[in-house]
Amino acid sequence: MSLKAFHVVFVIVSSLLTAGFGLWAIRQWSVRGDFVSGMVGIGSFVGCAVLLWYGRWFLRKLKGVSWL
Amino acid sequence: MSADVLPYTVKPHPITGLYSGKFGMWLFLASEVMLFGAFFSSYILLKFSAPSEGAAAWPTHDERHLSWVVAGANTLVLIISSVTMVMAWLSLKGNNLAKGRLFLGVTAALASLFLAFKIFLEYIPHWHEGYTTSHSVFFGLYYTMTGLHGLHVIGGILVMVYFIGPGSKLWRSDPEYYTNRIECTGLYWHFVDLVWIVLFPTLYLMN
């Protein structure tokens, strides 16, 4: 597996983490009314969207590079 | 010259389909999965075998006194460092050593920032508050797992600094070999970051 393939796996796992972290932070905000948690939750969802966009850009840019 | 001493440093081996360095790195990472896997298994076993009440009970999310905000910021730092690591490799593939070294330097700087956050905003305050390794089973595991991860981060920084400095001489004689070495460094660095991505929710978020 090349760095290209491992990076794609990494971006997928990171996207899942940021989405999960966002849900966790929003839940914290809804239970405790904590402003920081709410902001972190929104920030995490934005981060997830950025990672997914980046993953797509990365795959397009490295079309000719081997997966192995 | 190097091909006579170490075969398949640039061209893939006919059987594995990988050059020797990459094959060796994956074997090493497989052993690392077993090392960290043993700690994660210990964590899960100790957590689920702990009594539900009393002094030996597993601490709840609030009782752990860990800052998920600092850890979240550190997660962001490591995710960005993986992107800059790949950019270093891509720059070298595009025959741009200066840009490759710059991105390697940024990756090493981000890794150092991660360690600084960990030491000055987490370890030292926790230690002063009495949350040492002997405080509880949870904190024993917390320091062991994050400490082991931290040692891997230090190892990554040392390798990156070497390839920015004296190791970059290889570029002049064999640029493809040097690029392959950076790819192997990138594989290692992605593994270190993936370990943190599992550690972060396990230690900081899960109740």
mmCIF file of N, CA, C and O in Angstrom, chain B residues 129-187:
data_model
loop_
_atom_site.group_PDB
_atom_site.id
_atom_site.type_symbol
_atom_site.label_atom_id
_atom_site.label_comp_id
_atom_site.label_asym_id
_atom_site.label_seq_id
_atom_site.Cartn_x
_atom_site.Cartn_y
_atom_site.Cartn_z
ATOM 1 N N GLU B 129 -1.709 18.462 40.019
ATOM 2 C CA GLU B 129 -3.010 18.263 40.680
ATOM 3 C C GLU B 129 -3.097 16.889 41.351
ATOM 4 O O GLU B 129 -4.130 16.553 41.942
ATOM 5 N N GLY B 130 -2.064 16.089 41.223
ATOM 6 C CA GLY B 130 -2.047 14.779 41.885
ATOM 7 C C GLY B 130 -2.496 13.620 41.003
ATOM 8 O O GLY B 130 -2.590 12.485 41.477
ATOM 9 N N TYR B 131 -2.778 13.904 39.730
ATOM 10 C CA TYR B 131 -3.188 12.823 38.823
ATOM 11 C C TYR B 131 -1.939 12.195 38.201
ATOM 12 O O TYR B 131 -1.632 12.412 37.042
ATOM 13 N N THR B 132 -1.243 11.425 39.036
ATOM 14 C CA THR B 132 -0.005 10.793 38.583
ATOM 15 C C THR B 132 -0.304 9.364 38.112
ATOM 16 O O THR B 132 -1.456 8.928 38.126
ATOM 17 N N THR B 133 0.738 8.644 37.752
ATOM 18 C CA THR B 133 0.536 7.259 37.276
ATOM 19 C C THR B 133 -0.042 6.364 38.362
ATOM 20 O O THR B 133 -0.722 5.391 38.075
ATOM 21 N N SER B 134 0.250 6.709 39.630
ATOM 22 C CA SER B 134 -0.241 5.867 40.733
ATOM 23 C C SER B 134 -1.613 6.302 41.244
ATOM 24 O O SER B 134 -2.141 5.719 42.182
ATOM 25 N N HIS B 135 -2.204 7.330 40.628
ATOM 26 C CA HIS B 135 -3.503 7.823 41.083
ATOM 27 C C HIS B 135 -4.584 6.756 40.923
ATOM 28 O O HIS B 135 -5.386 6.513 41.824
ATOM 29 N N SER B 136 -4.633 6.125 39.770
ATOM 30 C CA SER B 136 -5.660 5.111 39.482
ATOM 31 C C SER B 136 -5.204 4.267 38.294
ATOM 32 O O SER B 136 -4.235 4.629 37.612
ATOM 33 N N VAL B 137 -5.933 3.184 38.048
ATOM 34 C CA VAL B 137 -5.617 2.328 36.896
ATOM 35 C C VAL B 137 -5.782 3.142 35.607
ATOM 36 O O VAL B 137 -4.968 3.055 34.685
ATOM 37 N N PHE B 138 -6.823 3.968 35.580
ATOM 38 C CA PHE B 138 -7.067 4.776 34.385
ATOM 39 C C PHE B 138 -5.862 5.676 34.091
ATOM 40 O O PHE B 138 -5.367 5.712 32.961
ATOM 41 N N PHE B 139 -5.383 6.401 35.105
ATOM 42 C CA PHE B 139 -4.268 7.320 34.847
ATOM 43 C C PHE B 139 -2.968 6.569 34.541
ATOM 44 O O PHE B 139 -2.141 7.066 33.787
ATOM 45 N N GLY B 140 -2.814 5.377 35.132
ATOM 46 C CA GLY B 140 -1.662 4.539 34.786
ATOM 47 C C GLY B 140 -1.662 4.224 33.300
ATOM 48 O O GLY B 140 -0.643 4.370 32.603
ATOM 49 N N LEU B 141 -2.837 3.822 32.808
ATOM 50 C CA LEU B 141 -2.955 3.496 31.377
ATOM 51 C C LEU B 141 -2.861 4.740 30.505
ATOM 52 O O LEU B 141 -2.262 4.717 29.435
ATOM 53 N N TYR B 142 -3.451 5.833 30.998
ATOM 54 C CA TYR B 142 -3.429 7.095 30.246
ATOM 55 C C TYR B 142 -1.990 7.534 29.974
ATOM 56 O O TYR B 142 -1.622 7.830 28.834
ATOM 57 N N TYR B 143 -1.155 7.543 31.039
ATOM 58 C CA TYR B 143 0.231 7.975 30.855
ATOM 59 C C TYR B 143 1.023 6.981 30.007
ATOM 60 O O TYR B 143 1.877 7.387 29.225
ATOM 61 N N THR B 144 0.739 5.687 30.195
ATOM 62 C CA THR B 144 1.479 4.678 29.425
ATOM 63 C C THR B 144 1.160 4.792 27.935
ATOM 64 O O THR B 144 2.067 4.827 27.089
ATOM 65 N N MET B 145 -0.132 4.871 27.615
ATOM 66 C CA MET B 145 -0.534 4.892 26.203
ATOM 67 C C MET B 145 -0.156 6.202 25.517
ATOM 68 O O MET B 145 0.394 6.203 24.412
ATOM 69 N N THR B 146 -0.444 7.323 26.184
ATOM 70 C CA THR B 146 -0.105 8.609 25.546
ATOM 71 C C THR B 146 1.410 8.833 25.550
ATOM 72 O O THR B 146 1.946 9.441 24.631
ATOM 73 N N GLY B 147 2.093 8.302 26.599
ATOM 74 C CA GLY B 147 3.554 8.419 26.656
ATOM 75 C C GLY B 147 4.213 7.626 25.546
ATOM 76 O O GLY B 147 5.146 8.113 24.895
ATOM 77 N N LEU B 148 3.714 6.401 25.319
ATOM 78 C CA LEU B 148 4.258 5.580 24.243
ATOM 79 C C LEU B 148 4.019 6.256 22.886
ATOM 80 O O LEU B 148 4.901 6.281 22.020
ATOM 81 N N HIS B 149 2.832 6.827 22.743
ATOM 82 C CA HIS B 149 2.530 7.556 21.503
ATOM 83 C C HIS B 149 3.469 8.759 21.360
ATOM 84 O O HIS B 149 3.997 9.024 20.273
ATOM 85 N N GLY B 150 3.687 9.470 22.481
ATOM 86 C CA GLY B 150 4.592 10.623 22.470
ATOM 87 C C GLY B 150 6.010 10.239 22.046
ATOM 88 O O GLY B 150 6.655 10.980 21.300
ATOM 89 N N LEU B 151 6.473 9.069 22.514
ATOM 90 C CA LEU B 151 7.809 8.602 22.115
ATOM 91 C C LEU B 151 7.863 8.369 20.601
ATOM 92 O O LEU B 151 8.873 8.645 19.954
ATOM 93 N N HIS B 152 6.761 7.869 20.050
ATOM 94 C CA HIS B 152 6.700 7.669 18.596
ATOM 95 C C HIS B 152 6.735 9.010 17.862
ATOM 96 O O HIS B 152 7.308 9.114 16.783
ATOM 97 N N VAL B 153 6.091 10.020 18.457
ATOM 98 C CA VAL B 153 6.120 11.364 17.847
ATOM 99 C C VAL B 153 7.559 11.895 17.849
ATOM 100 O O VAL B 153 8.036 12.420 16.832
ATOM 101 N N ILE B 154 8.255 11.706 18.973
ATOM 102 C CA ILE B 154 9.665 12.147 19.049
ATOM 103 C C ILE B 154 10.495 11.433 17.981
ATOM 104 O O ILE B 154 11.306 12.054 17.287
ATOM 105 N N GLY B 155 10.276 10.121 17.841
ATOM 106 C CA GLY B 155 10.976 9.344 16.814
ATOM 107 C C GLY B 155 10.732 9.910 15.422
ATOM 108 O O GLY B 155 11.665 10.066 14.624
ATOM 109 N N GLY B 156 9.478 10.273 15.144
ATOM 110 C CA GLY B 156 9.118 10.862 13.847
ATOM 111 C C GLY B 156 9.834 12.185 13.615
ATOM 112 O O GLY B 156 10.349 12.435 12.521
ATOM 113 N N ILE B 157 9.885 13.029 14.670
ATOM 114 C CA ILE B 157 10.551 14.332 14.541
ATOM 115 C C ILE B 157 12.034 14.128 14.208
ATOM 116 O O ILE B 157 12.577 14.788 13.317
ATOM 117 N N LEU B 158 12.684 13.188 14.915
ATOM 118 C CA LEU B 158 14.114 12.929 14.683
ATOM 119 C C LEU B 158 14.368 12.498 13.239
ATOM 120 O O LEU B 158 15.312 12.967 12.597
ATOM 121 N N VAL B 159 13.510 11.616 12.730
ATOM 122 C CA VAL B 159 13.677 11.134 11.344
ATOM 123 C C VAL B 159 13.488 12.298 10.363
ATOM 124 O O VAL B 159 14.267 12.469 9.418
ATOM 125 N N MET B 160 12.463 13.121 10.607
ATOM 126 C CA MET B 160 12.200 14.252 9.701
ATOM 127 C C MET B 160 13.368 15.242 9.709
ATOM 128 O O MET B 160 13.796 15.708 8.656
ATOM 129 N N VAL B 161 13.864 15.551 10.914
ATOM 130 C CA VAL B 161 14.990 16.484 11.023
ATOM 131 C C VAL B 161 16.210 15.922 10.284
ATOM 132 O O VAL B 161 16.913 16.647 9.580
ATOM 133 N N TYR B 162 16.422 14.611 10.399
ATOM 134 C CA TYR B 162 17.547 13.982 9.694
ATOM 135 C C TYR B 162 17.389 14.145 8.176
ATOM 136 O O TYR B 162 18.342 14.497 7.475
ATOM 137 N N PHE B 163 16.185 13.932 7.675
ATOM 138 C CA PHE B 163 15.980 14.029 6.225
ATOM 139 C C PHE B 163 15.968 15.468 5.707
ATOM 140 O O PHE B 163 16.219 15.716 4.534
ATOM 141 N N ILE B 164 15.674 16.424 6.594
ATOM 142 C CA ILE B 164 15.783 17.836 6.188
ATOM 143 C C ILE B 164 17.272 18.214 6.115
ATOM 144 O O ILE B 164 17.693 18.918 5.215
ATOM 145 N N GLY B 165 18.055 17.702 7.081
ATOM 146 C CA GLY B 165 19.466 18.041 7.172
ATOM 147 C C GLY B 165 20.387 17.076 6.447
ATOM 148 O O GLY B 165 20.370 17.004 5.206
ATOM 149 N N PRO B 166 21.198 16.305 7.214
ATOM 150 C CA PRO B 166 22.229 15.457 6.578
ATOM 151 C C PRO B 166 21.666 14.407 5.610
ATOM 152 O O PRO B 166 22.312 14.086 4.610
ATOM 153 N N GLY B 167 20.488 13.897 5.890
ATOM 154 C CA GLY B 167 19.904 12.844 5.042
ATOM 155 C C GLY B 167 19.546 13.320 3.648
ATOM 156 O O GLY B 167 19.387 12.516 2.718
ATOM 157 N N SER B 168 19.418 14.653 3.476
ATOM 158 C CA SER B 168 19.000 15.176 2.166
ATOM 159 C C SER B 168 20.121 15.119 1.127
ATOM 160 O O SER B 168 19.884 15.358 -0.058
ATOM 161 N N LYS B 169 21.356 14.783 1.583
ATOM 162 C CA LYS B 169 22.473 14.641 0.626
ATOM 163 C C LYS B 169 22.184 13.545 -0.388
ATOM 164 O O LYS B 169 22.694 13.576 -1.512
ATOM 165 N N LEU B 170 21.383 12.581 0.025
ATOM 166 C CA LEU B 170 21.043 11.454 -0.856
ATOM 167 C C LEU B 170 20.341 11.939 -2.125
ATOM 168 O O LEU B 170 20.434 11.301 -3.182
ATOM 169 N N TRP B 171 19.637 13.077 -2.010
ATOM 170 C CA TRP B 171 18.899 13.620 -3.151
ATOM 171 C C TRP B 171 19.819 13.841 -4.362
ATOM 172 O O TRP B 171 19.430 13.589 -5.499
ATOM 173 N N ARG B 172 21.052 14.319 -4.066
ATOM 174 C CA ARG B 172 21.990 14.644 -5.147
ATOM 175 C C ARG B 172 22.414 13.394 -5.918
ATOM 176 O O ARG B 172 22.543 13.424 -7.133
ATOM 177 N N SER B 173 22.621 12.289 -5.201
ATOM 178 C CA SER B 173 23.092 11.068 -5.866
ATOM 179 C C SER B 173 21.933 10.215 -6.378
ATOM 180 O O SER B 173 22.035 9.588 -7.432
ATOM 181 N N ASP B 174 20.825 10.158 -5.643
ATOM 182 C CA ASP B 174 19.716 9.279 -6.030
ATOM 183 C C ASP B 174 18.375 9.875 -5.546
ATOM 184 O O ASP B 174 17.866 9.491 -4.482
ATOM 185 N N PRO B 175 17.809 10.816 -6.305
ATOM 186 C CA PRO B 175 16.588 11.493 -5.852
ATOM 187 C C PRO B 175 15.394 10.550 -5.639
ATOM 188 O O PRO B 175 14.582 10.750 -4.720
ATOM 189 N N GLU B 176 15.313 9.500 -6.463
ATOM 190 C CA GLU B 176 14.170 8.575 -6.334
ATOM 191 C C GLU B 176 14.250 7.785 -5.022
ATOM 192 O O GLU B 176 13.233 7.533 -4.369
ATOM 193 N N TYR B 177 15.481 7.413 -4.664
ATOM 194 C CA TYR B 177 15.709 6.682 -3.404
ATOM 195 C C TYR B 177 15.315 7.573 -2.219
ATOM 196 O O TYR B 177 14.665 7.128 -1.272
ATOM 197 N N TYR B 178 15.728 8.854 -2.298
ATOM 198 C CA TYR B 178 15.399 9.815 -1.232
ATOM 199 C C TYR B 178 13.873 9.987 -1.120
ATOM 200 O O TYR B 178 13.322 9.983 -0.020
ATOM 201 N N THR B 179 13.215 10.101 -2.275
ATOM 202 C CA THR B 179 11.745 10.262 -2.292
ATOM 203 C C THR B 179 11.074 9.041 -1.666
ATOM 204 O O THR B 179 10.098 9.173 -0.917
ATOM 205 N N ASN B 180 11.611 7.854 -1.958
ATOM 206 C CA ASN B 180 11.056 6.630 -1.365
ATOM 207 C C ASN B 180 11.221 6.614 0.155
ATOM 208 O O ASN B 180 10.344 6.133 0.879
ATOM 209 N N ARG B 181 12.357 7.135 0.624
ATOM 210 C CA ARG B 181 12.581 7.199 2.074
ATOM 211 C C ARG B 181 11.560 8.127 2.733
ATOM 212 O O ARG B 181 11.089 7.863 3.838
ATOM 213 N N ILE B 182 11.246 9.219 2.040
ATOM 214 C CA ILE B 182 10.246 10.152 2.586
ATOM 215 C C ILE B 182 8.868 9.496 2.569
ATOM 216 O O ILE B 182 8.061 9.705 3.481
ATOM 217 N N GLU B 183 8.605 8.671 1.556
ATOM 218 C CA GLU B 183 7.315 7.955 1.530
ATOM 219 C C GLU B 183 7.213 7.026 2.748
ATOM 220 O O GLU B 183 6.165 6.953 3.402
ATOM 221 N N CYS B 184 8.310 6.330 3.066
ATOM 222 C CA CYS B 184 8.316 5.432 4.236
ATOM 223 C C CYS B 184 8.113 6.233 5.523
ATOM 224 O O CYS B 184 7.385 5.806 6.421
ATOM 225 N N THR B 185 8.759 7.402 5.605
ATOM 226 C CA THR B 185 8.567 8.278 6.774
ATOM 227 C C THR B 185 7.097 8.681 6.869
ATOM 228 O O THR B 185 6.518 8.710 7.961
ATOM 229 N N GLY B 186 6.498 8.973 5.711
ATOM 230 C CA GLY B 186 5.079 9.347 5.661
ATOM 231 C C GLY B 186 4.179 8.216 6.132
ATOM 232 O O GLY B 186 3.195 8.450 6.840
ATOM 233 N N LEU B 187 4.506 6.994 5.759
ATOM 234 C CA LEU B 187 3.708 5.837 6.199
ATOM 235 C C LEU B 187 3.756 5.727 7.726
ATOM 236 O O LEU B 187 2.732 5.519 8.379
#
